[in-house]
PDB file of C-alpha atoms in Angstrom:
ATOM      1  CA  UNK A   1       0.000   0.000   0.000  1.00  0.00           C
ATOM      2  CA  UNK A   2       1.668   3.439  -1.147  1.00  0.00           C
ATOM      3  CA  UNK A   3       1.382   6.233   0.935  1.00  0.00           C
ATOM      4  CA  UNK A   4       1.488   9.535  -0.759  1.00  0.00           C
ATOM      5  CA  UNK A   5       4.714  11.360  -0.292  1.00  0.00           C
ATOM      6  CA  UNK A   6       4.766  14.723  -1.914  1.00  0.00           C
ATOM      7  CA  UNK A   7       8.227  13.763  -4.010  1.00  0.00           C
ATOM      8  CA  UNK A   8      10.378  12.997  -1.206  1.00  0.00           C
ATOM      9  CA  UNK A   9      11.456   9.477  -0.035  1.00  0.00           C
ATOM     10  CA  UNK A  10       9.945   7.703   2.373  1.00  0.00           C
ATOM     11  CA  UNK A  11      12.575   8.689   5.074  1.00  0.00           C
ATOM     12  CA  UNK A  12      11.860  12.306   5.296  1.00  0.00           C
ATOM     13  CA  UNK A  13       8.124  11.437   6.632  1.00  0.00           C
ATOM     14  CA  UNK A  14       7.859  12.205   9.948  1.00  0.00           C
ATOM     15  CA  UNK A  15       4.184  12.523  10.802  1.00  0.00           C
ATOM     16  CA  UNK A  16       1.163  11.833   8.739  1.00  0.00           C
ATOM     17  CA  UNK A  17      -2.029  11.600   9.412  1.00  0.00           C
ATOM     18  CA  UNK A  18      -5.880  12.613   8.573  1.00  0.00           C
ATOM     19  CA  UNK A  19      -7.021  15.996   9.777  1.00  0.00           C
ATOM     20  CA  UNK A  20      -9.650  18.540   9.318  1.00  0.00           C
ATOM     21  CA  UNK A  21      -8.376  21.538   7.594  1.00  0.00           C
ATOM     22  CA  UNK A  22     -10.837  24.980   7.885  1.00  0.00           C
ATOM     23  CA  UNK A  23     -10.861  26.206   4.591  1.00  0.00           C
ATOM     24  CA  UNK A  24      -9.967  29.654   3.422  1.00  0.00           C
ATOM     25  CA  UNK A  25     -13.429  30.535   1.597  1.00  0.00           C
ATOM     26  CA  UNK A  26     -15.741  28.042   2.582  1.00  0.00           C
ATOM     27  CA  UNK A  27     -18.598  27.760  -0.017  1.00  0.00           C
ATOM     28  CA  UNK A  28     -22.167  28.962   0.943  1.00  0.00           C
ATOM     29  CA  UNK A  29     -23.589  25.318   1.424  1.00  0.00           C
ATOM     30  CA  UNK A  30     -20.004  23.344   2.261  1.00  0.00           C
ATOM     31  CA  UNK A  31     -18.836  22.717   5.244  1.00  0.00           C
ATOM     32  CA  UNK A  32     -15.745  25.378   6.314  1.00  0.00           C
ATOM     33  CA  UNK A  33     -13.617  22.001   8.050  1.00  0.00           C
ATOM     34  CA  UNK A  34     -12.298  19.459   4.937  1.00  0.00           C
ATOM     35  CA  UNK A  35     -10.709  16.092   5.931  1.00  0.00           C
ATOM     36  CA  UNK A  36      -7.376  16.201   4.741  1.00  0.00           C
ATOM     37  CA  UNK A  37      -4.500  13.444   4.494  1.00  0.00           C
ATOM     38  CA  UNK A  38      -1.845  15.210   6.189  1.00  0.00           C
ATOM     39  CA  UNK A  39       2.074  14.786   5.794  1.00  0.00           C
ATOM     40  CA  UNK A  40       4.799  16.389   7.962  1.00  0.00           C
ATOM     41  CA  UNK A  41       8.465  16.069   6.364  1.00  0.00           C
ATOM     42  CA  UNK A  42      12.000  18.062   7.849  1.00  0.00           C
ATOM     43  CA  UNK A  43      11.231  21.008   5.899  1.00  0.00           C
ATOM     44  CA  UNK A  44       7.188  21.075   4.718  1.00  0.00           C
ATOM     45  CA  UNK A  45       3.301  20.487   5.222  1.00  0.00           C
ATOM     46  CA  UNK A  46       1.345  19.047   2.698  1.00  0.00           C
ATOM     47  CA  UNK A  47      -2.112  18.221   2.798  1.00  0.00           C
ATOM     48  CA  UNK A  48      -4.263  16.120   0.154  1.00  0.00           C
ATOM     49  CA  UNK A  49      -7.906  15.011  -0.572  1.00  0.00           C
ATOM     50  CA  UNK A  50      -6.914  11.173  -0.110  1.00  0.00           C
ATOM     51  CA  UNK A  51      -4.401   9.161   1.389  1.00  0.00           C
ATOM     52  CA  UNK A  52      -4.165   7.617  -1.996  1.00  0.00           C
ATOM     53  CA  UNK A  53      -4.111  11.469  -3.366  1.00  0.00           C
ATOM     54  CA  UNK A  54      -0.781  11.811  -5.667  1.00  0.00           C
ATOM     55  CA  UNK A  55      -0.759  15.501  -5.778  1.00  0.00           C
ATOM     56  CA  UNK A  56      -1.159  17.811  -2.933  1.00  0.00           C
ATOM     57  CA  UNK A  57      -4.172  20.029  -2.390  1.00  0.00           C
ATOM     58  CA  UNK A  58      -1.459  22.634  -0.553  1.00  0.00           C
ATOM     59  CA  UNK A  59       2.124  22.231   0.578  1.00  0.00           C
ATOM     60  CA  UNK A  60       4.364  25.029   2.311  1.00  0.00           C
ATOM     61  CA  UNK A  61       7.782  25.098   4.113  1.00  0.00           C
ATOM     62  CA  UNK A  62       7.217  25.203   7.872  1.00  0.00           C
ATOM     63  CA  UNK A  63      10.247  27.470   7.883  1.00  0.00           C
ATOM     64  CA  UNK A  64       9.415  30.417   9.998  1.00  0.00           C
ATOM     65  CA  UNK A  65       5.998  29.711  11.522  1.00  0.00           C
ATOM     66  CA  UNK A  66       4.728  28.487  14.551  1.00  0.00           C
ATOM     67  CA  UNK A  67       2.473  25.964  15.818  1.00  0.00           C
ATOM     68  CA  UNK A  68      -0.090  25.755  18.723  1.00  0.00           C
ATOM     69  CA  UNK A  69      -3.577  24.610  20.111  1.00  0.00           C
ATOM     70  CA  UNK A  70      -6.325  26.757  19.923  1.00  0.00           C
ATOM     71  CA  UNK A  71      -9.511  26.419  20.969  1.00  0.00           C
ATOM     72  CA  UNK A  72     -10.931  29.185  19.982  1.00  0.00           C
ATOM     73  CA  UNK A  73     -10.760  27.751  16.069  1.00  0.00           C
ATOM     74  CA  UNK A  74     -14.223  26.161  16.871  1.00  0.00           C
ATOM     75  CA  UNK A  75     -17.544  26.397  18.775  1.00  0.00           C
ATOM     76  CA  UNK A  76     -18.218  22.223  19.020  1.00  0.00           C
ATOM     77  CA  UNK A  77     -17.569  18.974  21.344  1.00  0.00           C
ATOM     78  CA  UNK A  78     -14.095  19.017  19.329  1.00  0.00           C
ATOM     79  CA  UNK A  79     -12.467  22.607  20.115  1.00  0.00           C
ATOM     80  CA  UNK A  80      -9.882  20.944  22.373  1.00  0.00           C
ATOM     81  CA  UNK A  81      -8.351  19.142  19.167  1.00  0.00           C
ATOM     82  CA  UNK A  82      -7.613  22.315  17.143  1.00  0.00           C
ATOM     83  CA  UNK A  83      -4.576  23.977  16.183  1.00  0.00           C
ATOM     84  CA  UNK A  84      -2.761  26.505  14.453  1.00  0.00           C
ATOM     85  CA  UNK A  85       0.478  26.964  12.019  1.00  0.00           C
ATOM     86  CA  UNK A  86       0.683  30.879  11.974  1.00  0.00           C
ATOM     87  CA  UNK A  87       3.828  32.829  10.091  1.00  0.00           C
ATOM     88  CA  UNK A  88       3.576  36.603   9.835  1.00  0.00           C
ATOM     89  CA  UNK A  89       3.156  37.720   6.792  1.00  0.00           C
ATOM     90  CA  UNK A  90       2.210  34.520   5.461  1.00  0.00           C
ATOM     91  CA  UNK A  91      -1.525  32.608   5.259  1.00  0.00           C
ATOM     92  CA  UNK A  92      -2.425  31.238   8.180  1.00  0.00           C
ATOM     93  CA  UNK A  93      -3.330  27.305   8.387  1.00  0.00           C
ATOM     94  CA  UNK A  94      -5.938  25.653  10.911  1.00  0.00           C
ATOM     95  CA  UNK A  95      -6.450  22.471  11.738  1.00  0.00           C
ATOM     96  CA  UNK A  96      -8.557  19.614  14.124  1.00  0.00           C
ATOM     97  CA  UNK A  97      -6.794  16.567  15.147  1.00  0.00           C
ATOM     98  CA  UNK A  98      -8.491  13.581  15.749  1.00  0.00           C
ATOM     99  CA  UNK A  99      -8.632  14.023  19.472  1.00  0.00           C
ATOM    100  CA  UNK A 100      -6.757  16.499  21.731  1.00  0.00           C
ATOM    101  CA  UNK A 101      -3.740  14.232  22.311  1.00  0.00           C
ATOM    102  CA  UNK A 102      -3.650  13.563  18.468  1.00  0.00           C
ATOM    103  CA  UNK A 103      -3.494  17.420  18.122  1.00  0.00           C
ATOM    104  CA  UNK A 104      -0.644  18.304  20.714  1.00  0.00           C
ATOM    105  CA  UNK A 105       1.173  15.860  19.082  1.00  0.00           C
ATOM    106  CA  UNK A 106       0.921  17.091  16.049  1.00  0.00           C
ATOM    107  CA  UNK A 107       2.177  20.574  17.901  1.00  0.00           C
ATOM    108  CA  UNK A 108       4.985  19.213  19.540  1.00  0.00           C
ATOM    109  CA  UNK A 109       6.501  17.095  16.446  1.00  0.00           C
ATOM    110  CA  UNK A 110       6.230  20.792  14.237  1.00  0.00           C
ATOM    111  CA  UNK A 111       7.843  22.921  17.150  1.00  0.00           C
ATOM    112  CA  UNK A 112      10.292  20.245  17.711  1.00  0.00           C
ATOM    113  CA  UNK A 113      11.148  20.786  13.491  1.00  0.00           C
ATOM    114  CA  UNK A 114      10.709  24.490  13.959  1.00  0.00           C
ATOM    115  CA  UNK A 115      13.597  24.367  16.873  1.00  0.00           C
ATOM    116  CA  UNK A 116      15.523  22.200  15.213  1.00  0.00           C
ATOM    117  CA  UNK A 117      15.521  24.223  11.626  1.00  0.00           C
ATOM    118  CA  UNK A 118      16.094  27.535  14.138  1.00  0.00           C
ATOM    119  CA  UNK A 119      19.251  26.039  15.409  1.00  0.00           C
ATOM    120  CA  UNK A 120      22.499  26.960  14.212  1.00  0.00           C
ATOM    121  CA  UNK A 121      24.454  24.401  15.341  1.00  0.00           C
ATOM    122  CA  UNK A 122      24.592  21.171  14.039  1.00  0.00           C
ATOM    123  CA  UNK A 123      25.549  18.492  16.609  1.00  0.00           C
ATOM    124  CA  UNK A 124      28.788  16.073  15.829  1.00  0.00           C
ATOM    125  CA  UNK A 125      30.686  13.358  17.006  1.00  0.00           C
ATOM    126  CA  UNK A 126      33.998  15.706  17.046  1.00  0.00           C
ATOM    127  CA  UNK A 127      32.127  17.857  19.775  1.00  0.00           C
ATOM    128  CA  UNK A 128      32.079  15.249  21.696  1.00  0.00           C
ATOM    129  CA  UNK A 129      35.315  13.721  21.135  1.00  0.00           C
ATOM    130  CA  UNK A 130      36.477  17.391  22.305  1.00  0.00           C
ATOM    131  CA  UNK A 131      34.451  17.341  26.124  1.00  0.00           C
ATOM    132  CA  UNK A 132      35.432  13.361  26.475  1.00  0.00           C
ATOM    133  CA  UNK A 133      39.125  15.106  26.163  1.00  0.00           C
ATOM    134  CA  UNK A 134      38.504  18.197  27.855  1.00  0.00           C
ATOM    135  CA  UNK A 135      37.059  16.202  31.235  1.00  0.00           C
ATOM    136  CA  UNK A 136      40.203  13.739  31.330  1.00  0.00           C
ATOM    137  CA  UNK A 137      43.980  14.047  31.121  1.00  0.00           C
ATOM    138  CA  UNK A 138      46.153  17.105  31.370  1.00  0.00           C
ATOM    139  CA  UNK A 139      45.456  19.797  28.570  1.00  0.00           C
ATOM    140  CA  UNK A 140      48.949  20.125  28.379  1.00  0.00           C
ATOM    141  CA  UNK A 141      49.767  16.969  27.540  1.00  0.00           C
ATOM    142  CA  UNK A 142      51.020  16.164  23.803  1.00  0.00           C
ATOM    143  CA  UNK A 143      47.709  13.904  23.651  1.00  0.00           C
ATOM    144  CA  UNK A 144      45.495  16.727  23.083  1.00  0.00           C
ATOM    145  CA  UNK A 145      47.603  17.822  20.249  1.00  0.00           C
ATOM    146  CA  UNK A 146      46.133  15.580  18.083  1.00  0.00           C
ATOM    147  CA  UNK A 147      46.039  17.764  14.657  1.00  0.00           C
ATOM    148  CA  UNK A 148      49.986  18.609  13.516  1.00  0.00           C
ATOM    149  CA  UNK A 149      48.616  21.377  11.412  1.00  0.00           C
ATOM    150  CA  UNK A 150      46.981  23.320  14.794  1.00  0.00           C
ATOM    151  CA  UNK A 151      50.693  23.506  15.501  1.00  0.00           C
ATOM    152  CA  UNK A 152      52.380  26.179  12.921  1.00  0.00           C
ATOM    153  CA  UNK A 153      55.886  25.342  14.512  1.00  0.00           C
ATOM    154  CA  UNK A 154      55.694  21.909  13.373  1.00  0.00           C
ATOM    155  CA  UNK A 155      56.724  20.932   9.732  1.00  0.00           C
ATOM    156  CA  UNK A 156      54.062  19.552   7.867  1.00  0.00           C
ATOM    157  CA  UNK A 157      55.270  16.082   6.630  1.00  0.00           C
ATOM    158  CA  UNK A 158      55.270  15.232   3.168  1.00  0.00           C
ATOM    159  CA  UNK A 159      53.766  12.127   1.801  1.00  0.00           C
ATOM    160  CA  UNK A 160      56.161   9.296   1.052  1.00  0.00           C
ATOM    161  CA  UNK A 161      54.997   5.682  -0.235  1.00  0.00           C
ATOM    162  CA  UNK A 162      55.323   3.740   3.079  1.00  0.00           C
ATOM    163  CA  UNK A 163      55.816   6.716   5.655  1.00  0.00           C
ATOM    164  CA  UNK A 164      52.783   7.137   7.133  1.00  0.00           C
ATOM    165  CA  UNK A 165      53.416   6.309  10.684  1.00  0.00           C
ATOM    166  CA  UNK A 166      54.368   9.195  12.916  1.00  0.00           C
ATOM    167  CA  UNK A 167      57.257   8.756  14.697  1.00  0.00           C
ATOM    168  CA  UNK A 168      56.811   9.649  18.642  1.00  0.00           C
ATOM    169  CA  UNK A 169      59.465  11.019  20.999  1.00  0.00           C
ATOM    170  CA  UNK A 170      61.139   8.536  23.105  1.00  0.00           C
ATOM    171  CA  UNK A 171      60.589   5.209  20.540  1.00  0.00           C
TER     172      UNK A 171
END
């Protein structure tokens, strides 16, 4: 069974789900709420008629808005499951979850994106490498000087064939 993915592999999917999406002009007779098959990647929000939909009804990049409940978006027994995506300057987007856990999930996994795409560092193992060292050992200690070209005084060495073993003092 294919899920739709709005041209991104399967990996980037990090929530989907069926939601009720209020509708920017709702029609005289139609309701103003639309089910909607939902998908959540790193970077975007797309929303489609089906699950089995190929082409999205709407898509946008999360990037600079922000999500929360609000139950204000509705007047019935469901106004705990609503929420909001709001960016100024941009269109607004309203939704109702399933139930009101369903929803503040939904909230958390976006703000969770929306922190992480804020960020400006990136995590990596050499960080870590670098507080394992910090925390034992003397700093002064050759075995923190682990990079020969941190150290201008030292030569660089040139590469030869075979030598490729550094030679340490006292061997």
């Amino acid at each position: 069974e294919e899920i739709p993915r709005p041209g991104r592999n399967p990996g980037n999917v990090l929530k989907q789900g069926f939601l009720e999406k209020r509708s920017r002009d709702p029609s005289f007779f139609g309701s103003e709420w639309h089910k909607r098959w939902c998908v959540l990647t790193q970077r975007s929000f797309s929303y489609f008629s089906s699950e089995k939909s190929k082409q999205p009804k709407g898509s946008f990049s999360i990037e600079g808005y922000s999500a929360r409940l609000n139950s204000q978006l509705r007047k019935d027994s469901r106004k705990k499951s609503c929420f909001e995506l709001l960016c100024p300057g941009k269109r607004g987007y309203e939704f109702t979850a399933p139930s009101a856990a369903e929803a503040q999930d939904w909230v958390e996994q976006i703000q969770f994106l929306l922190k992480d795409l804020s960020s400006l560092t990136i995590p990596c193992d050499e960080e870590e490498e670098e507080e394992e060292e910090e925390g034992g050992g003397s700093s002064d200690s050759m075995e923190n000087s682990h990079n020969s070209s941190l150290n201008p005084e030292e030569p660089i060495p040139e590469a030869e064939g075979d030598d490729i073993y550094e030679v340490l003092p006292g061997e």
